[in-house]
Short mmCIF file of C-alpha atoms in Angstrom, two decimals:
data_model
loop_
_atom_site.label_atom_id
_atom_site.label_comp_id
_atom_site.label_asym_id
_atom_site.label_seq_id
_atom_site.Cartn_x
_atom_site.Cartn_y
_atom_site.Cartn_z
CA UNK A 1 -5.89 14.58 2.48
CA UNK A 2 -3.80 11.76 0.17
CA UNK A 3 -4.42 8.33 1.18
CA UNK A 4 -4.38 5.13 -0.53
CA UNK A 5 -6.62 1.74 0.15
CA UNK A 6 -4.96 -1.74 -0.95
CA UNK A 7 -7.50 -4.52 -0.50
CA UNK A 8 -6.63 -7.90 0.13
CA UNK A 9 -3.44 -8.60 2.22
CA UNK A 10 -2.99 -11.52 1.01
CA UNK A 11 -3.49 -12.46 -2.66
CA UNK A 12 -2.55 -16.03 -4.10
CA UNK A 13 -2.57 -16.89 -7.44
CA UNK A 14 -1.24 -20.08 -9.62
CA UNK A 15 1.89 -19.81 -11.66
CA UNK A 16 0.24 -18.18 -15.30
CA UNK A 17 -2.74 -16.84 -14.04
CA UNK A 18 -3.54 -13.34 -13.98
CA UNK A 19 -2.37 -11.17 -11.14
CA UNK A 20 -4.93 -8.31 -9.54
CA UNK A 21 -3.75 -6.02 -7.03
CA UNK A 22 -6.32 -3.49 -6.35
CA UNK A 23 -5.98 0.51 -4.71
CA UNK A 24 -8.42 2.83 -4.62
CA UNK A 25 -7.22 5.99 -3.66
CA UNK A 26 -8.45 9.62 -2.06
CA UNK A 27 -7.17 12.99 -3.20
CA UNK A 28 -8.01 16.54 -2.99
CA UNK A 29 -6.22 17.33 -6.15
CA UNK A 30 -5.11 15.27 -9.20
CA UNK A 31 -2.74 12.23 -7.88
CA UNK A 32 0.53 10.85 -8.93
CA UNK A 33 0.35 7.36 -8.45
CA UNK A 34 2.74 4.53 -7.90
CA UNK A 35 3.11 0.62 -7.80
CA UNK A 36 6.12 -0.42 -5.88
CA UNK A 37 7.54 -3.75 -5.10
CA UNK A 38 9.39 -5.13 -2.46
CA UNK A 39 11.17 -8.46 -2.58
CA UNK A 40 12.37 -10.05 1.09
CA UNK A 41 14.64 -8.27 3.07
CA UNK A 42 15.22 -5.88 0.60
CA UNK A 43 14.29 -1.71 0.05
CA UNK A 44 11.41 -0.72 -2.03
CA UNK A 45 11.80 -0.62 -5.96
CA UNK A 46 9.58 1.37 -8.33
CA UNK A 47 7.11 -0.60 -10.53
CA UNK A 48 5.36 1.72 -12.29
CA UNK A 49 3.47 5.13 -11.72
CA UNK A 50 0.78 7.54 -13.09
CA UNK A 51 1.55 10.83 -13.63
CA UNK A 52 -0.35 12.76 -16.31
CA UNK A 53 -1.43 11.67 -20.14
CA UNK A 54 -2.25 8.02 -20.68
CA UNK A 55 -4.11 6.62 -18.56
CA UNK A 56 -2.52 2.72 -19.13
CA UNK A 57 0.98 2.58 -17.82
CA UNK A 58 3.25 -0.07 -18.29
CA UNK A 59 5.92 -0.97 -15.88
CA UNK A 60 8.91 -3.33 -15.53
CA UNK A 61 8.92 -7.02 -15.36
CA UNK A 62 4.71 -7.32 -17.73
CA UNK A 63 3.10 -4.88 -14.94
CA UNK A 64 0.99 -2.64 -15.69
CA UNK A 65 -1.79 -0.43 -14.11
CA UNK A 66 -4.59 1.68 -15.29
CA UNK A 67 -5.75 5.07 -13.65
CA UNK A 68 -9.43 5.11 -13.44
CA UNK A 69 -10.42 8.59 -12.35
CA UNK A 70 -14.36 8.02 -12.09
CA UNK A 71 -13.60 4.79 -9.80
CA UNK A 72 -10.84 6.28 -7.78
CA UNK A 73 -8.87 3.44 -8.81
CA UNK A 74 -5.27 2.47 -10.08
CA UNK A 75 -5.32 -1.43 -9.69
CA UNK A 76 -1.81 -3.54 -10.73
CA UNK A 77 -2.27 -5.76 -13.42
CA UNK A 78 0.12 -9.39 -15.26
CA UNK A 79 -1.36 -11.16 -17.62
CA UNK A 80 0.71 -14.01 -16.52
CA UNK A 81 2.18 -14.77 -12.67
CA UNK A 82 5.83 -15.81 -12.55
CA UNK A 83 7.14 -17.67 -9.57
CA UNK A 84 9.38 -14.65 -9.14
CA UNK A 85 6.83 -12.38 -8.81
CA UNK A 86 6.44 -13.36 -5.05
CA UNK A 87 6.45 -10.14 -3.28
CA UNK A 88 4.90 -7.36 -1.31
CA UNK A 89 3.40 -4.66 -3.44
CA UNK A 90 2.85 -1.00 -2.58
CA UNK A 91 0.66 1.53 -3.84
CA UNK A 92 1.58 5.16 -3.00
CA UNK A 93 -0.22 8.37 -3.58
CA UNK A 94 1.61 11.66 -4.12
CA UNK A 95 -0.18 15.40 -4.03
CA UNK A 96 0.19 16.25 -7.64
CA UNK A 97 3.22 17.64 -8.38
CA UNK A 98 3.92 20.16 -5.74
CA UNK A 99 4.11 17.97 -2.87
CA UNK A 100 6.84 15.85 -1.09
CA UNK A 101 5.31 13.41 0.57
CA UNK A 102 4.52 10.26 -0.38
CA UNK A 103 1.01 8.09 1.39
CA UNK A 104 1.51 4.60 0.70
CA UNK A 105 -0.89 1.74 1.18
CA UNK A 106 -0.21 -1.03 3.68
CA UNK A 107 0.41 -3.31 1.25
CA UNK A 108 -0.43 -6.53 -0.67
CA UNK A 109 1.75 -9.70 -0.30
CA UNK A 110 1.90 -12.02 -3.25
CA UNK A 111 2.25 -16.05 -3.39
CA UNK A 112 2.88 -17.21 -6.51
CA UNK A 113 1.40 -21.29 -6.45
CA UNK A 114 3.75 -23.67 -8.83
CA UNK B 1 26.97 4.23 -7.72
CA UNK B 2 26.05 2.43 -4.23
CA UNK B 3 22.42 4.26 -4.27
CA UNK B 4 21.22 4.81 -0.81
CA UNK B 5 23.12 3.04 1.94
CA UNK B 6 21.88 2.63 5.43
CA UNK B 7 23.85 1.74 9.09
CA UNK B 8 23.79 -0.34 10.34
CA UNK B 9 21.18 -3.05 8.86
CA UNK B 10 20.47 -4.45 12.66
CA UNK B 11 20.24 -3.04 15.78
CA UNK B 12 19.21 -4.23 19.24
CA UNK B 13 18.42 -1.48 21.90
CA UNK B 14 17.10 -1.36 25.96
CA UNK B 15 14.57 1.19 26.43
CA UNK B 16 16.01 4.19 26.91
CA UNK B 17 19.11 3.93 25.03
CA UNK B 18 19.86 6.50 22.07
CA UNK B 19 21.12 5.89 18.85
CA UNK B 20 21.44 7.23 15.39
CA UNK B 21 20.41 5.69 12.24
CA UNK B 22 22.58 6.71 9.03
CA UNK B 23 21.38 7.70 5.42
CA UNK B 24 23.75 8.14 2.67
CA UNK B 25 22.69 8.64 -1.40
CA UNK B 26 25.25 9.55 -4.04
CA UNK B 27 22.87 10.35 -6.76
CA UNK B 28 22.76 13.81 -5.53
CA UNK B 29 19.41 13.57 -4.81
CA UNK B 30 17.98 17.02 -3.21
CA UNK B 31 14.85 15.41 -1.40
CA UNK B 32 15.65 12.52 1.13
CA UNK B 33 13.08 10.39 3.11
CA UNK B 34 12.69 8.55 5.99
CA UNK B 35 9.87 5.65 6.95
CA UNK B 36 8.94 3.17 9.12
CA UNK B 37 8.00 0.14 8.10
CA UNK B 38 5.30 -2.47 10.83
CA UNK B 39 3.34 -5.25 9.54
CA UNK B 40 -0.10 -4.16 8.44
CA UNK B 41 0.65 -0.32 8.10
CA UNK B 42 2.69 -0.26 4.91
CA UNK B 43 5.05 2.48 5.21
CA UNK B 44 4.76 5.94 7.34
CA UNK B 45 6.76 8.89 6.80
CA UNK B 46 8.98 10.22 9.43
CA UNK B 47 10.47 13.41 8.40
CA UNK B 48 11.66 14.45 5.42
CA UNK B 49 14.04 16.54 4.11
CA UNK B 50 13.02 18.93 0.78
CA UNK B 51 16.56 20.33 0.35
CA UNK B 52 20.11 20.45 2.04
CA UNK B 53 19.28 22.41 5.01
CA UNK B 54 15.36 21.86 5.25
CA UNK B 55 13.59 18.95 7.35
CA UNK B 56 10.23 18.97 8.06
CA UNK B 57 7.90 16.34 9.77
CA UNK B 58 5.22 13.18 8.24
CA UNK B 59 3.11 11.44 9.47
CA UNK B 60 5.17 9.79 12.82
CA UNK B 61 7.61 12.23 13.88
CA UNK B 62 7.27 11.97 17.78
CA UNK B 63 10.05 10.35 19.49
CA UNK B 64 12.39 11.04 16.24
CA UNK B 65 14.89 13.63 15.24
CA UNK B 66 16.54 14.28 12.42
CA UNK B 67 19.66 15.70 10.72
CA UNK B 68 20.44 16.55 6.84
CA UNK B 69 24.12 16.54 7.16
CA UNK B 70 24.61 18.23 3.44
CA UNK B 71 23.31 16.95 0.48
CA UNK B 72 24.39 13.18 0.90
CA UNK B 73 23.34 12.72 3.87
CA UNK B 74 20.17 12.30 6.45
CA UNK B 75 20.25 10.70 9.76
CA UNK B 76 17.77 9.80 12.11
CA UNK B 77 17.76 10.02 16.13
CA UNK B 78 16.54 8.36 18.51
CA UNK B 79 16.87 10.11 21.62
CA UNK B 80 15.35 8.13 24.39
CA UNK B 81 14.00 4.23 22.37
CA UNK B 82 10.63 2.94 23.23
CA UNK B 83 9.68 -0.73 22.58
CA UNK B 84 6.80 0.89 20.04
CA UNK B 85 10.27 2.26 18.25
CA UNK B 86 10.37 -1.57 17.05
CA UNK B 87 10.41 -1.08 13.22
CA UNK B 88 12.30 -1.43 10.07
CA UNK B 89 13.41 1.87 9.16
CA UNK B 90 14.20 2.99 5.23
CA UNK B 91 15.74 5.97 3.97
CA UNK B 92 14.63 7.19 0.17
CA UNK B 93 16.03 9.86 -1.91
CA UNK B 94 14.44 11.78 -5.12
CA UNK B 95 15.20 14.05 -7.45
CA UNK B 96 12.99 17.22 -7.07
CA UNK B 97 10.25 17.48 -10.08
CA UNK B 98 10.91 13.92 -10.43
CA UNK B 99 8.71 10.73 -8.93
CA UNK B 100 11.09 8.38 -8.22
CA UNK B 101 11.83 7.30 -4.69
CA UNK B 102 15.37 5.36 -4.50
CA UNK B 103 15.36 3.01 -1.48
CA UNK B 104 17.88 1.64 0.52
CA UNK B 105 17.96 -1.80 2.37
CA UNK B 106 16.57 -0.98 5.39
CA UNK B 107 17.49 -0.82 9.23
CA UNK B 108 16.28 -3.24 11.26
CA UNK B 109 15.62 -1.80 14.93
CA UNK B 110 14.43 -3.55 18.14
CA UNK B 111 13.80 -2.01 21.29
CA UNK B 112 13.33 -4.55 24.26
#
């Protein structure tokens, strides 16, 4: 079985400080991983994911993630928070690259402190 | 391109009443989604829909039906709403052999 583990709920940080989003993750076969956002009121928006090769991917707006496969990991990463980075993140497992369906975590929300 | 659309964006039901949720993408997408979204369980697939003509259930499929029009489009049923039917529903689409889910705004259902 695919499932993914996001924890924290709730994760503040102070405008320029470093943002850590951890997900651990369980898989019977090689994942595909994901980061996805999702800003208020709005759909779901791809971040960044993990499919095969390097194991450091970047993603849009200074994220990035790494996939650890000895830790069962794949935690988000900024270097520096922006007050627009207030959100709810996602991480979502995928069965390699056969399967449909998508396991996603239930979620981190964000508060950027000015 | 308008993406994925959803109707209607709110919706009030009794219990009992029936209604279906729309899904449109004009990417022409092949594999189309649909979650629920509650607070503290992240997103949980419905049914989904491989290819025009295919639907198959997630991970919450009781109480749900669905529909894949053609290739644009994918409803959702609901034929008899239960308050626990309280959600906000999104509708994806993807490209086969591709990763990337496309989501649209959302539908925002309560059942009283």
């Amino acid at each position: 079985a695919q499932s993914v583990t996001q924890l924290g709920s709730h994760v503040s940080v102070s405008e320029g400080a470093l943002v850590l989003l951890r997900c651990n993750y369980s898989s019977s076969v090689p994942p595909y991983l994901f980061w996805y956002v999702q800003y208020p009121n709005q759909g779901l928006q791809l971040l960044l994911k993990y499919t095969t090769g390097a194991t450091l991917v970047k993603g849009i707006n200074g994220f990035e993630a790494e996939f650890k496969k000895s830790e069962t990991s794949f935690h988000l990463t900024k270097p520096s928070a922006h007050m627009s980075d207030a959100a709810e993140y996602f991480c979502a497992v995928r069965r390699g690259n056969t399967g449909n369906q998508f396991y996603f975590g239930t979620g981190t929300s964000l508060t950027v402190i000015p | 391109n308008a993406g994925v659309t959803q109707t209607p964006k709110f919706q009030v039901l009794k219990t009992g009443q029936s209604m279906t949720l729309q899904c449109a993408q004009d990417m022409n997408h092949n594999s189309m989604y649909w979650y629920r979204q509650d607070p503290g369980m992240g997103l949980r697939l419905i049914y989904y829909s491989a290819s025009e003509g295919t639907t198959d259930k997630g991970e919450v499929p009781n109480g749900y039906n669905v529909s894949r029009l053609n290739k644009r489009e994918f409803s959702l049923r609901l034929e008899s709403a239960a308050p626990s039917q309280t959600s906000v529903y999104f509708c994806a689409s993807r490209v086969s052999g591709t990763d990337t889910q496309y989501f649209g705004p959302g539908t925002r259902l309560t059942v009283l």
